[in-house]
Amino acid sequence: MPMSWTSLAPPDPFVETSAGRSPFRVRDLLALSDLVASLEGCGG
């Protein structure tokens, strides 16, 4: 079981800094953007 699934993991700096104001991380949005772009390139 990954430690990040437990209360033993250190606090995530993004979560602490955002204080619940944003459900998304920049790196996750960039990964999503890359995924959408690759799907668009497939003709889908």
Tab-separated table of C-alpha atoms in Angstrom:
chain	number	residue	atom	x	y	z
A	1	MET	CA	0.000	0.000	0.000
A	2	PRO	CA	1.481	3.361	-0.976
A	3	MET	CA	2.373	5.537	1.971
A	4	SER	CA	0.590	8.467	0.265
A	5	TRP	CA	-2.698	6.649	0.901
A	6	THR	CA	-2.104	6.749	4.637
A	7	SER	CA	-1.746	9.420	7.285
A	8	LEU	CA	1.969	8.561	7.545
A	9	ALA	CA	2.907	10.438	4.367
A	10	PRO	CA	4.288	13.936	4.766
A	11	PRO	CA	1.825	16.713	3.938
A	12	ASP	CA	1.670	17.653	0.271
A	13	PRO	CA	3.043	21.204	-0.140
A	14	PHE	CA	0.515	21.990	-2.882
A	15	VAL	CA	-2.424	20.990	-0.701
A	16	GLU	CA	-1.131	23.050	2.186
A	17	THR	CA	-0.447	26.103	0.027
A	18	SER	CA	-3.697	26.026	-1.925
A	19	ALA	CA	-5.760	25.633	1.257
A	20	GLY	CA	-8.526	23.949	-0.718
A	21	ARG	CA	-8.872	26.728	-3.293
A	22	SER	CA	-7.970	24.557	-6.267
A	23	PRO	CA	-8.676	20.886	-6.867
A	24	PHE	CA	-6.064	20.709	-9.664
A	25	ARG	CA	-2.291	20.809	-9.747
A	26	VAL	CA	-0.424	22.513	-12.553
A	27	ARG	CA	1.489	19.349	-13.450
A	28	ASP	CA	-1.777	17.375	-13.598
A	29	LEU	CA	-3.366	19.984	-15.871
A	30	LEU	CA	-0.301	19.924	-18.127
A	31	ALA	CA	-0.467	16.117	-18.300
A	32	LEU	CA	-4.169	16.336	-19.164
A	33	SER	CA	-3.401	18.894	-21.864
A	34	ASP	CA	-0.772	16.574	-23.362
A	35	LEU	CA	-3.218	13.674	-23.294
A	36	VAL	CA	-5.952	15.678	-25.022
A	37	ALA	CA	-3.474	16.884	-27.658
A	38	SER	CA	-2.324	13.332	-28.354
A	39	LEU	CA	-5.925	12.151	-28.683
A	40	GLU	CA	-6.699	14.987	-31.093
A	41	GLY	CA	-3.711	13.890	-33.186
A	42	CYS	CA	-5.190	10.384	-33.466
A	43	GLY	CA	-8.157	11.702	-35.446
A	44	GLY	CA	-10.551	11.077	-32.577
